mmCIF file of C-alpha atoms in Angstrom:
data_model
loop_
_atom_site.group_PDB
_atom_site.id
_atom_site.type_symbol
_atom_site.label_atom_id
_atom_site.label_comp_id
_atom_site.label_asym_id
_atom_site.label_seq_id
_atom_site.Cartn_x
_atom_site.Cartn_y
_atom_site.Cartn_z
ATOM 1 C CA UNK A 22 -7.762 -7.014 2.191
ATOM 2 C CA UNK A 23 -6.852 -10.557 1.855
ATOM 3 C CA UNK A 24 -5.378 -12.363 -1.238
ATOM 4 C CA UNK A 25 -5.039 -15.506 -3.357
ATOM 5 C CA UNK A 26 -3.188 -18.384 -1.930
ATOM 6 C CA UNK A 27 -1.681 -18.445 -5.594
ATOM 7 C CA UNK A 28 -0.373 -16.857 -9.129
ATOM 8 C CA UNK A 29 0.712 -17.596 -12.328
ATOM 9 C CA UNK A 30 3.263 -16.245 -14.259
ATOM 10 C CA UNK A 31 3.356 -16.491 -17.917
ATOM 11 C CA UNK A 32 4.221 -20.593 -18.707
ATOM 12 C CA UNK A 33 3.860 -21.855 -15.214
ATOM 13 C CA UNK A 34 1.646 -21.617 -12.701
ATOM 14 C CA UNK A 35 3.826 -21.661 -8.384
ATOM 15 C CA UNK A 36 3.051 -22.287 -5.234
ATOM 16 C CA UNK A 37 3.178 -19.131 -2.718
ATOM 17 C CA UNK A 38 5.526 -20.159 -0.230
ATOM 18 C CA UNK A 39 7.803 -21.424 -2.753
ATOM 19 C CA UNK A 40 7.544 -18.153 -4.789
ATOM 20 C CA UNK A 41 9.298 -16.281 -1.891
ATOM 21 C CA UNK A 42 12.357 -18.956 -1.181
ATOM 22 C CA UNK A 43 12.756 -18.416 -5.304
ATOM 23 C CA UNK A 44 12.894 -14.804 -5.965
ATOM 24 C CA UNK A 45 16.932 -13.902 -6.307
ATOM 25 C CA UNK A 46 19.631 -12.120 -7.911
ATOM 26 C CA UNK A 47 17.487 -8.838 -8.024
ATOM 27 C CA UNK A 48 19.681 -6.186 -6.829
ATOM 28 C CA UNK A 49 21.998 -7.662 -8.999
ATOM 29 C CA UNK A 50 21.932 -4.698 -10.953
ATOM 30 C CA UNK A 51 20.469 -1.533 -10.372
ATOM 31 C CA UNK A 52 21.243 0.470 -13.370
ATOM 32 C CA UNK A 53 17.941 2.686 -14.725
ATOM 33 C CA UNK A 54 16.792 1.565 -18.123
ATOM 34 C CA UNK A 55 16.780 5.098 -19.538
ATOM 35 C CA UNK A 56 18.899 5.608 -22.831
ATOM 36 C CA UNK A 57 22.485 6.568 -22.019
ATOM 37 C CA UNK A 58 23.369 3.890 -19.200
ATOM 38 C CA UNK A 59 24.696 1.115 -20.561
ATOM 39 C CA UNK A 60 22.895 -1.934 -20.236
ATOM 40 C CA UNK A 61 25.659 -3.775 -22.287
ATOM 41 C CA UNK A 62 27.182 -6.104 -19.001
ATOM 42 C CA UNK A 63 24.072 -7.004 -17.754
ATOM 43 C CA UNK A 64 20.762 -7.015 -20.241
ATOM 44 C CA UNK A 65 19.008 -9.857 -21.000
ATOM 45 C CA UNK A 66 16.710 -10.423 -23.230
ATOM 46 C CA UNK A 67 13.070 -10.034 -23.016
ATOM 47 C CA UNK A 68 9.999 -11.502 -24.513
ATOM 48 C CA UNK A 69 8.676 -7.779 -25.405
ATOM 49 C CA UNK A 70 10.493 -4.984 -26.837
ATOM 50 C CA UNK A 71 12.945 -2.798 -25.001
ATOM 51 C CA UNK A 72 15.905 -2.997 -22.296
ATOM 52 C CA UNK A 73 15.581 -5.035 -18.902
ATOM 53 C CA UNK A 74 15.217 -3.212 -15.845
ATOM 54 C CA UNK A 75 17.652 -5.384 -14.073
ATOM 55 C CA UNK A 76 16.471 -3.821 -10.517
ATOM 56 C CA UNK A 77 13.066 -4.838 -10.886
ATOM 57 C CA UNK A 78 13.567 -9.008 -12.426
ATOM 58 C CA UNK A 79 13.858 -11.633 -9.820
ATOM 59 C CA UNK A 80 13.457 -15.442 -10.661
ATOM 60 C CA UNK A 81 11.683 -18.424 -10.082
ATOM 61 C CA UNK A 82 13.779 -21.010 -10.137
ATOM 62 C CA UNK A 83 14.822 -21.492 -13.277
ATOM 63 C CA UNK A 84 13.138 -18.912 -15.223
ATOM 64 C CA UNK A 85 13.646 -15.317 -14.959
ATOM 65 C CA UNK A 86 10.822 -12.364 -14.527
ATOM 66 C CA UNK A 87 10.861 -8.876 -14.619
ATOM 67 C CA UNK A 88 7.527 -6.269 -14.120
ATOM 68 C CA UNK A 89 6.378 -5.196 -17.433
ATOM 69 C CA UNK A 90 4.684 -1.792 -17.494
ATOM 70 C CA UNK A 91 1.564 -1.954 -19.025
ATOM 71 C CA UNK A 92 1.021 1.985 -20.625
ATOM 72 C CA UNK A 93 -2.107 0.073 -22.075
ATOM 73 C CA UNK A 94 -3.634 -0.244 -18.963
ATOM 74 C CA UNK A 95 -5.455 2.449 -16.272
ATOM 75 C CA UNK A 96 -5.935 5.135 -18.638
ATOM 76 C CA UNK A 97 -7.122 7.967 -17.042
ATOM 77 C CA UNK A 98 -8.990 11.216 -17.500
ATOM 78 C CA UNK A 99 -6.800 14.377 -17.800
ATOM 79 C CA UNK A 100 -8.761 16.315 -14.958
ATOM 80 C CA UNK A 101 -7.769 13.189 -13.024
ATOM 81 C CA UNK A 102 -3.631 13.576 -14.088
ATOM 82 C CA UNK A 103 -3.479 16.627 -13.368
ATOM 83 C CA UNK A 104 -4.670 16.147 -9.975
ATOM 84 C CA UNK A 105 -2.507 13.714 -9.102
ATOM 85 C CA UNK A 106 0.310 15.382 -10.464
ATOM 86 C CA UNK A 107 1.016 17.553 -7.793
ATOM 87 C CA UNK A 108 -2.236 16.347 -5.302
ATOM 88 C CA UNK A 109 -1.711 12.466 -5.262
ATOM 89 C CA UNK A 110 -0.716 11.693 -1.399
ATOM 90 C CA UNK A 111 -2.606 8.151 -0.756
ATOM 91 C CA UNK A 112 -2.878 4.196 -1.757
ATOM 92 C CA UNK A 113 -5.677 2.012 -3.197
ATOM 93 C CA UNK A 114 -7.353 -0.899 -2.441
ATOM 94 C CA UNK A 115 -9.054 -3.945 -5.135
ATOM 95 C CA UNK A 116 -13.170 -4.280 -4.370
ATOM 96 C CA UNK A 117 -13.337 -8.051 -2.988
ATOM 97 C CA UNK A 118 -16.779 -7.452 -4.747
ATOM 98 C CA UNK A 119 -16.846 -6.296 -8.449
ATOM 99 C CA UNK A 120 -12.950 -6.971 -8.359
ATOM 100 C CA UNK A 121 -12.640 -2.778 -8.927
ATOM 101 C CA UNK A 122 -9.691 -0.981 -8.329
ATOM 102 C CA UNK A 123 -10.612 2.210 -5.613
ATOM 103 C CA UNK A 124 -9.209 5.537 -4.386
ATOM 104 C CA UNK A 125 -9.383 9.127 -3.998
ATOM 105 C CA UNK A 126 -7.736 11.703 -5.571
ATOM 106 C CA UNK A 127 -7.611 14.680 -3.918
ATOM 107 C CA UNK A 128 -9.279 17.682 -5.877
ATOM 108 C CA UNK A 129 -11.148 15.359 -8.224
ATOM 109 C CA UNK A 130 -12.940 12.331 -5.830
ATOM 110 C CA UNK A 131 -13.760 9.207 -5.495
ATOM 111 C CA UNK A 132 -12.448 6.627 -8.224
ATOM 112 C CA UNK A 133 -12.885 3.390 -9.558
ATOM 113 C CA UNK A 134 -10.266 1.091 -12.045
ATOM 114 C CA UNK A 135 -12.223 -1.710 -13.774
ATOM 115 C CA UNK A 136 -11.886 -5.070 -13.265
ATOM 116 C CA UNK A 137 -9.909 -5.689 -16.559
ATOM 117 C CA UNK A 138 -8.291 -2.529 -15.551
ATOM 118 C CA UNK A 139 -8.539 -0.040 -18.546
ATOM 119 C CA UNK A 140 -9.603 3.275 -17.423
ATOM 120 C CA UNK A 141 -9.864 4.875 -14.287
ATOM 121 C CA UNK A 142 -13.767 6.402 -13.230
ATOM 122 C CA UNK A 143 -15.586 9.099 -10.915
ATOM 123 C CA UNK A 144 -17.622 7.212 -9.166
ATOM 124 C CA UNK A 145 -21.492 7.953 -10.405
ATOM 125 C CA UNK A 146 -23.885 9.783 -7.850
ATOM 126 C CA UNK A 147 -20.503 9.783 -5.000
ATOM 127 C CA UNK A 148 -20.855 12.187 -2.390
ATOM 128 C CA UNK A 149 -19.187 15.726 -3.039
ATOM 129 C CA UNK A 150 -16.731 15.369 0.109
ATOM 130 C CA UNK A 151 -14.395 13.106 -1.533
ATOM 131 C CA UNK A 152 -13.457 15.742 -4.406
ATOM 132 C CA UNK A 153 -13.556 19.071 -1.678
ATOM 133 C CA UNK A 154 -9.756 18.264 -1.146
ATOM 134 C CA UNK A 155 -9.508 14.736 1.774
ATOM 135 C CA UNK A 156 -7.141 12.045 0.575
ATOM 136 C CA UNK A 157 -6.752 8.506 0.705
ATOM 137 C CA UNK A 158 -3.269 8.321 2.751
ATOM 138 C CA UNK A 159 -4.933 4.581 3.689
ATOM 139 C CA UNK A 160 -7.679 2.849 2.147
ATOM 140 C CA UNK A 161 -9.212 -0.706 2.172
ATOM 141 C CA UNK A 162 -12.149 -2.672 0.617
ATOM 142 C CA UNK A 163 -13.626 -5.063 2.875
ATOM 143 C CA UNK A 164 -17.271 -7.067 2.819
ATOM 144 C CA UNK A 165 -19.427 -6.120 6.144
ATOM 145 C CA UNK A 166 -22.826 -7.787 6.382
ATOM 146 C CA UNK A 167 -22.653 -9.148 2.934
ATOM 147 C CA UNK A 168 -22.261 -5.983 1.735
ATOM 148 C CA UNK A 169 -19.127 -4.269 0.154
ATOM 149 C CA UNK A 170 -17.390 -1.330 1.550
ATOM 150 C CA UNK A 171 -14.310 1.201 1.136
ATOM 151 C CA UNK A 172 -12.895 2.988 3.888
ATOM 152 C CA UNK A 173 -10.479 5.140 4.416
ATOM 153 C CA UNK A 174 -7.744 7.618 6.479
ATOM 154 C CA UNK A 175 -7.649 11.205 5.328
ATOM 155 C CA UNK A 176 -4.769 12.554 6.949
ATOM 156 C CA UNK A 177 -4.977 16.827 5.741
ATOM 157 C CA UNK A 178 -9.087 16.441 7.256
ATOM 158 C CA UNK A 179 -8.575 13.813 9.661
ATOM 159 C CA UNK A 180 -11.376 11.698 9.325
ATOM 160 C CA UNK A 181 -11.572 8.009 8.015
ATOM 161 C CA UNK A 182 -14.709 7.759 5.774
ATOM 162 C CA UNK A 183 -16.412 4.553 5.750
ATOM 163 C CA UNK A 184 -18.604 4.463 2.184
ATOM 164 C CA UNK A 185 -20.627 2.206 0.234
ATOM 165 C CA UNK A 186 -19.672 3.308 -2.677
ATOM 166 C CA UNK A 187 -20.238 6.689 -3.011
ATOM 167 C CA UNK A 188 -22.117 6.979 -0.008
ATOM 168 C CA UNK A 189 -21.269 8.099 3.174
ATOM 169 C CA UNK A 190 -22.145 5.856 6.436
ATOM 170 C CA UNK A 191 -20.086 7.165 9.282
ATOM 171 C CA UNK A 192 -16.605 9.552 9.667
ATOM 172 C CA UNK A 193 -14.363 9.164 12.369
ATOM 173 C CA UNK A 194 -13.250 11.554 13.706
ATOM 174 C CA UNK A 195 -11.191 12.956 16.984
ATOM 175 C CA UNK A 196 -11.643 9.851 19.854
ATOM 176 C CA UNK A 197 -12.715 11.722 23.219
ATOM 177 C CA UNK A 198 -10.563 9.364 25.056
ATOM 178 C CA UNK A 199 -13.837 7.490 26.456
ATOM 179 C CA UNK A 200 -13.538 4.788 24.212
ATOM 180 C CA UNK A 201 -10.703 2.258 24.608
ATOM 181 C CA UNK A 202 -9.376 -0.540 26.931
ATOM 182 C CA UNK A 203 -6.108 1.569 27.518
ATOM 183 C CA UNK A 204 -6.297 4.380 30.198
ATOM 184 C CA UNK A 205 -2.844 5.634 29.054
ATOM 185 C CA UNK A 206 -4.403 6.535 24.891
ATOM 186 C CA UNK A 207 -8.169 7.506 26.618
ATOM 187 C CA UNK A 208 -5.817 10.145 28.469
ATOM 188 C CA UNK A 209 -3.911 11.718 25.786
ATOM 189 C CA UNK A 210 -7.659 12.091 23.758
ATOM 190 C CA UNK A 211 -8.904 13.590 26.658
ATOM 191 C CA UNK A 212 -6.387 16.057 26.902
ATOM 192 C CA UNK A 213 -6.645 17.134 23.507
ATOM 193 C CA UNK A 214 -3.863 14.883 21.894
ATOM 194 C CA UNK A 215 -3.047 15.544 18.178
ATOM 195 C CA UNK A 216 -5.601 12.900 15.691
ATOM 196 C CA UNK A 217 -4.219 11.893 11.819
ATOM 197 C CA UNK A 218 -5.338 8.735 10.535
ATOM 198 C CA UNK A 219 -2.343 7.449 8.411
ATOM 199 C CA UNK A 220 -4.631 3.915 7.016
ATOM 200 C CA UNK A 221 -7.167 1.340 7.826
ATOM 201 C CA UNK A 222 -7.506 -1.987 7.114
ATOM 202 C CA UNK A 223 -11.056 -4.186 8.425
ATOM 203 C CA UNK A 224 -10.469 -7.201 10.247
ATOM 204 C CA UNK A 225 -12.508 -9.691 9.535
ATOM 205 C CA UNK A 226 -12.262 -12.143 12.484
ATOM 206 C CA UNK A 227 -12.251 -9.154 14.779
ATOM 207 C CA UNK A 228 -14.696 -7.643 12.870
ATOM 208 C CA UNK A 229 -13.042 -4.196 13.702
ATOM 209 C CA UNK A 230 -10.975 -1.360 11.680
ATOM 210 C CA UNK A 231 -7.312 -0.406 12.850
ATOM 211 C CA UNK A 232 -6.378 2.616 12.122
ATOM 212 C CA UNK A 233 -3.003 3.888 12.686
ATOM 213 C CA UNK A 234 -1.876 7.580 13.419
ATOM 214 C CA UNK A 235 1.941 7.882 13.028
ATOM 215 C CA UNK A 236 1.918 11.270 11.684
ATOM 216 C CA UNK A 237 0.985 12.409 15.304
ATOM 217 C CA UNK A 238 2.772 12.244 18.783
ATOM 218 C CA UNK A 239 0.434 9.701 19.442
ATOM 219 C CA UNK A 240 1.351 7.216 17.365
ATOM 220 C CA UNK A 241 -1.335 4.896 17.447
ATOM 221 C CA UNK A 242 -3.196 1.453 16.825
ATOM 222 C CA UNK A 243 -6.628 2.562 17.037
ATOM 223 C CA UNK A 244 -10.407 0.131 17.260
ATOM 224 C CA UNK A 245 -13.391 1.054 15.311
ATOM 225 C CA UNK A 246 -16.475 -1.498 14.957
ATOM 226 C CA UNK A 247 -20.133 -1.555 14.301
ATOM 227 C CA UNK A 248 -22.281 -1.270 17.174
ATOM 228 C CA UNK A 249 -26.376 -0.873 16.434
ATOM 229 C CA UNK A 250 -25.689 0.066 13.093
ATOM 230 C CA UNK A 251 -23.040 2.529 13.910
ATOM 231 C CA UNK A 252 -19.213 2.934 13.367
ATOM 232 C CA UNK A 253 -17.258 4.238 16.310
ATOM 233 C CA UNK A 254 -14.328 4.496 18.550
ATOM 234 C CA UNK A 255 -14.079 1.296 20.956
ATOM 235 C CA UNK A 256 -11.988 -1.489 22.015
ATOM 236 C CA UNK A 257 -8.618 -2.042 21.576
ATOM 237 C CA UNK A 258 -5.637 0.311 21.257
ATOM 238 C CA UNK A 259 -1.892 -0.234 21.786
ATOM 239 C CA UNK A 260 1.242 1.765 20.419
ATOM 240 C CA UNK A 261 2.358 4.714 20.886
ATOM 241 C CA UNK A 262 6.158 6.683 19.897
ATOM 242 C CA UNK A 263 9.209 4.701 20.586
ATOM 243 C CA UNK A 264 11.008 6.915 22.965
ATOM 244 C CA UNK A 265 7.789 7.383 24.946
ATOM 245 C CA UNK A 266 7.635 3.141 25.792
ATOM 246 C CA UNK A 267 5.270 2.453 22.191
ATOM 247 C CA UNK A 268 7.134 0.289 19.395
ATOM 248 C CA UNK A 269 5.917 3.260 16.604
ATOM 249 C CA UNK A 270 7.961 5.100 15.192
ATOM 250 C CA UNK A 271 5.689 6.350 12.383
ATOM 251 C CA UNK A 272 3.548 3.763 11.657
ATOM 252 C CA UNK A 273 1.953 4.567 8.636
ATOM 253 C CA UNK A 274 0.886 1.503 7.081
ATOM 254 C CA UNK A 275 -2.156 -1.631 8.016
ATOM 255 C CA UNK A 276 -2.533 -4.927 6.528
ATOM 256 C CA UNK A 277 -4.483 -8.295 7.572
ATOM 257 C CA UNK A 278 -2.714 -11.246 6.730
ATOM 258 C CA UNK A 279 -3.810 -14.794 7.996
ATOM 259 C CA UNK A 280 -0.047 -16.192 9.419
ATOM 260 C CA UNK A 281 0.011 -19.946 10.895
ATOM 261 C CA UNK A 282 -3.985 -20.040 10.652
ATOM 262 C CA UNK A 283 -4.479 -17.382 12.730
ATOM 263 C CA UNK A 284 -5.410 -13.345 11.925
ATOM 264 C CA UNK A 285 -2.425 -10.875 12.442
ATOM 265 C CA UNK A 286 -2.581 -6.782 11.981
ATOM 266 C CA UNK A 287 0.790 -5.846 10.409
ATOM 267 C CA UNK A 288 2.012 -2.220 10.903
ATOM 268 C CA UNK A 289 4.480 -1.029 8.867
ATOM 269 C CA UNK A 290 6.535 1.579 11.162
ATOM 270 C CA UNK A 291 8.045 3.536 8.612
ATOM 271 C CA UNK A 292 10.961 6.203 10.325
ATOM 272 C CA UNK A 293 12.891 2.829 11.486
ATOM 273 C CA UNK A 294 11.796 0.598 8.856
ATOM 274 C CA UNK A 295 10.472 -2.267 10.667
ATOM 275 C CA UNK A 296 7.145 -4.360 9.763
ATOM 276 C CA UNK A 297 5.125 -5.579 13.461
ATOM 277 C CA UNK A 298 2.542 -8.000 14.258
ATOM 278 C CA UNK A 299 -0.019 -8.076 16.603
ATOM 279 C CA UNK A 300 -3.397 -9.855 17.254
ATOM 280 C CA UNK A 301 -6.464 -7.527 17.135
ATOM 281 C CA UNK A 302 -6.292 -7.164 20.541
ATOM 282 C CA UNK A 303 -2.810 -5.731 20.225
ATOM 283 C CA UNK A 304 -0.957 -8.632 21.355
ATOM 284 C CA UNK A 305 2.770 -8.638 19.485
ATOM 285 C CA UNK A 306 3.146 -11.705 17.523
ATOM 286 C CA UNK A 307 6.641 -12.612 15.866
ATOM 287 C CA UNK A 308 6.407 -11.902 11.907
ATOM 288 C CA UNK A 309 7.598 -14.713 9.739
ATOM 289 C CA UNK A 310 12.086 -13.958 9.730
ATOM 290 C CA UNK A 311 10.773 -11.965 12.580
ATOM 291 C CA UNK A 312 14.339 -11.752 14.805
ATOM 292 C CA UNK A 313 14.344 -11.413 19.078
ATOM 293 C CA UNK A 314 12.164 -8.264 18.498
ATOM 294 C CA UNK A 315 9.876 -10.476 17.218
ATOM 295 C CA UNK A 316 9.344 -7.065 13.906
ATOM 296 C CA UNK A 317 10.711 -7.444 10.552
ATOM 297 C CA UNK A 318 13.756 -4.915 10.481
ATOM 298 C CA UNK A 319 13.739 -3.741 6.734
ATOM 299 C CA UNK A 320 17.099 -2.841 4.540
ATOM 300 C CA UNK A 321 19.109 0.156 5.501
ATOM 301 C CA UNK A 322 17.281 3.737 4.322
ATOM 302 C CA UNK A 323 13.815 1.693 4.586
ATOM 303 C CA UNK A 324 10.373 3.549 4.889
ATOM 304 C CA UNK A 325 7.873 1.514 4.018
ATOM 305 C CA UNK A 326 4.512 3.461 3.347
ATOM 306 C CA UNK A 327 2.110 1.216 3.969
ATOM 307 C CA UNK A 328 1.775 -2.926 3.285
ATOM 308 C CA UNK A 329 0.395 -4.774 0.484
ATOM 309 C CA UNK A 330 -0.125 -8.956 0.984
ATOM 310 C CA UNK A 331 0.037 -12.018 -1.801
ATOM 311 C CA UNK A 332 0.296 -14.788 -0.007
ATOM 312 C CA UNK A 333 4.146 -14.973 1.977
ATOM 313 C CA UNK A 334 5.040 -12.063 -0.004
ATOM 314 C CA UNK A 335 4.852 -8.865 1.544
ATOM 315 C CA UNK A 336 5.363 -5.629 -0.951
ATOM 316 C CA UNK A 337 6.507 -2.248 1.189
ATOM 317 C CA UNK A 338 6.257 0.883 -0.746
ATOM 318 C CA UNK A 339 9.514 2.853 -0.085
ATOM 319 C CA UNK A 340 9.206 6.458 0.470
ATOM 320 C CA UNK A 341 13.205 7.438 -0.109
ATOM 321 C CA UNK A 342 15.778 5.224 -2.450
ATOM 322 C CA UNK A 343 17.710 2.672 -0.972
ATOM 323 C CA UNK A 344 21.347 3.358 -1.222
ATOM 324 C CA UNK A 345 21.719 1.130 -4.289
ATOM 325 C CA UNK A 346 18.121 2.436 -6.038
ATOM 326 C CA UNK A 347 19.750 5.456 -8.245
ATOM 327 C CA UNK A 348 18.350 7.928 -6.411
ATOM 328 C CA UNK A 349 14.424 6.928 -6.533
ATOM 329 C CA UNK A 350 12.334 4.981 -4.342
ATOM 330 C CA UNK A 351 11.361 1.464 -4.902
ATOM 331 C CA UNK A 352 8.556 -1.005 -4.133
ATOM 332 C CA UNK A 353 10.653 -3.612 -1.879
ATOM 333 C CA UNK A 354 8.886 -7.052 -1.429
ATOM 334 C CA UNK A 355 10.128 -9.113 1.625
ATOM 335 C CA UNK A 356 9.225 -12.696 1.690
ATOM 336 C CA UNK A 357 10.704 -14.988 4.973
ATOM 337 C CA UNK A 358 12.132 -11.892 6.787
ATOM 338 C CA UNK A 359 14.623 -11.133 3.468
ATOM 339 C CA UNK A 360 14.284 -8.776 0.625
ATOM 340 C CA UNK A 361 13.660 -11.090 -2.272
ATOM 341 C CA UNK A 362 13.266 -8.520 -4.647
ATOM 342 C CA UNK A 363 11.872 -4.804 -6.045
ATOM 343 C CA UNK A 364 10.150 -2.659 -8.435
ATOM 344 C CA UNK A 365 11.777 0.724 -9.556
ATOM 345 C CA UNK A 366 9.240 2.468 -11.466
ATOM 346 C CA UNK A 367 10.856 5.578 -12.457
ATOM 347 C CA UNK A 368 13.316 3.241 -14.135
ATOM 348 C CA UNK A 369 10.296 2.811 -16.726
ATOM 349 C CA UNK A 370 10.258 5.052 -19.484
ATOM 350 C CA UNK A 371 7.404 7.647 -19.098
ATOM 351 C CA UNK A 372 7.980 6.920 -15.252
ATOM 352 C CA UNK A 373 11.362 8.459 -14.533
ATOM 353 C CA UNK A 374 9.390 11.159 -12.208
ATOM 354 C CA UNK A 375 7.686 7.943 -9.544
ATOM 355 C CA UNK A 376 10.735 8.944 -7.357
ATOM 356 C CA UNK A 377 8.574 8.215 -4.067
ATOM 357 C CA UNK A 378 6.345 5.272 -3.556
ATOM 358 C CA UNK A 379 3.336 5.690 -1.603
ATOM 359 C CA UNK A 380 1.018 2.694 -2.140
ATOM 360 C CA UNK A 381 0.835 -0.454 -4.252
ATOM 361 C CA UNK A 382 -1.572 -2.967 -4.187
ATOM 362 C CA UNK A 383 -0.635 -6.613 -5.683
ATOM 363 C CA UNK A 384 -3.678 -8.097 -7.492
ATOM 364 C CA UNK A 385 -4.515 -11.565 -9.983
ATOM 365 C CA UNK A 386 -6.173 -10.942 -13.028
ATOM 366 C CA UNK A 387 -6.379 -13.593 -15.455
ATOM 367 C CA UNK A 388 -3.609 -16.152 -13.123
ATOM 368 C CA UNK A 389 -1.362 -13.219 -13.648
ATOM 369 C CA UNK A 390 0.449 -11.553 -11.303
ATOM 370 C CA UNK A 391 -0.054 -7.310 -11.922
ATOM 371 C CA UNK A 392 1.261 -4.700 -9.244
ATOM 372 C CA UNK A 393 -0.556 -0.956 -9.190
ATOM 373 C CA UNK A 394 1.812 1.652 -8.039
ATOM 374 C CA UNK A 395 1.251 4.962 -6.489
ATOM 375 C CA UNK A 396 3.490 7.689 -5.962
ATOM 376 C CA UNK A 397 3.898 10.734 -3.629
ATOM 377 C CA UNK A 398 5.298 13.691 -4.847
ATOM 378 C CA UNK A 399 7.264 16.043 -3.026
ATOM 379 C CA UNK A 400 6.586 19.393 -3.304
ATOM 380 C CA UNK A 401 9.930 20.240 -1.120
ATOM 381 C CA UNK A 402 12.070 18.616 -4.227
ATOM 382 C CA UNK A 403 9.206 19.931 -6.302
ATOM 383 C CA UNK A 404 10.163 23.891 -5.363
ATOM 384 C CA UNK A 405 13.547 23.044 -5.658
ATOM 385 C CA UNK A 406 13.051 22.389 -9.593
ATOM 386 C CA UNK A 407 14.166 18.599 -8.665
ATOM 387 C CA UNK A 408 10.848 17.353 -10.497
ATOM 388 C CA UNK A 409 8.700 14.196 -8.895
ATOM 389 C CA UNK A 410 4.839 13.743 -9.946
ATOM 390 C CA UNK A 411 1.931 12.111 -8.474
ATOM 391 C CA UNK A 412 1.308 8.663 -10.746
ATOM 392 C CA UNK A 413 -1.053 5.920 -10.991
ATOM 393 C CA UNK A 414 1.257 3.050 -13.468
ATOM 394 C CA UNK A 415 0.223 -0.938 -13.210
ATOM 395 C CA UNK A 416 2.999 -3.198 -14.343
ATOM 396 C CA UNK A 417 2.632 -7.030 -15.182
ATOM 397 C CA UNK A 418 5.254 -9.496 -13.927
ATOM 398 C CA UNK A 419 6.231 -11.814 -17.177
ATOM 399 C CA UNK A 420 9.200 -13.910 -18.320
ATOM 400 C CA UNK A 421 12.052 -13.145 -19.650
ATOM 401 C CA UNK A 422 14.024 -15.714 -22.112
#
């Protein structure tokens, strides 16, 4: 989903193009804001009480800001919390018309967060399919023919589900192998190739859904369009595993942005930590700040699960820790191909089990920047006694004085 080109933080409004260039000092410290850690040498005085999570700060001009956990927002029913704790493997998006935040919590159902971000609620009269075990590993909300639609890429059920507020309009399952303008990819599916959709996004100029399939040997980007009132696979398809001639190594997240006046499909290739850009026809284009390979190479150990855009910045939830993130994963902020900030949810009180970041969305509300982070519970770690939970948390960018 596309976002506004500017936002304001307390006391100022700044241009998004300048914002990325002014974010500095975000990596000066990595101490977690937990009792028992020494912040005496680096702690700033916050606008609100409590210690500052130093690695979650950023700077705009001569002012410093940090992400503040808004635990007064995003109230969840107990059953939703319980379902998310062990089963959250998803992302969320904002409805372009109602401004609600939308996702599916596995074995709980299709939920929305109201525009004021006060509380999550189950969508009324939703199809039982949403509570039957599917996840929303990838989520996109978009406008089509004047209506607001929601699309979910479900890895565990192997389908892309398109819905109008809980009414299922279409399910896209594995292609048959005759649909695309790429014979190699057609042959892959004709031979029974594995299909696991990781993420989905609607490209409004191309009037097409783009789906990435990084959990499969194919590792492709596939196109679906609405033809005569029916959503179906058709048109462009590209990619492939890197060792098989493709650019991807687990294409895990996909987003659409406008760069230089052109619509660009951004793909997060998780295993080798890269962000690629393409036209909707699959032609690779240079991302801002990219090297000779046209892609953005992220810092070592970066494994982005999804992409959120806000103006010129990319917000990338990382699956695992960086070398300097104290054993927990951050949301990495990139501008012009460079890291300019981060958010580490596990630094905050009550969120210390958000070890693996899977989803993130950056939104504006009343001129303020907010981030909604979703963590993934690593079942293997939990079975060995290293607790980590699936949780959803809301953060606001606030000034530190």
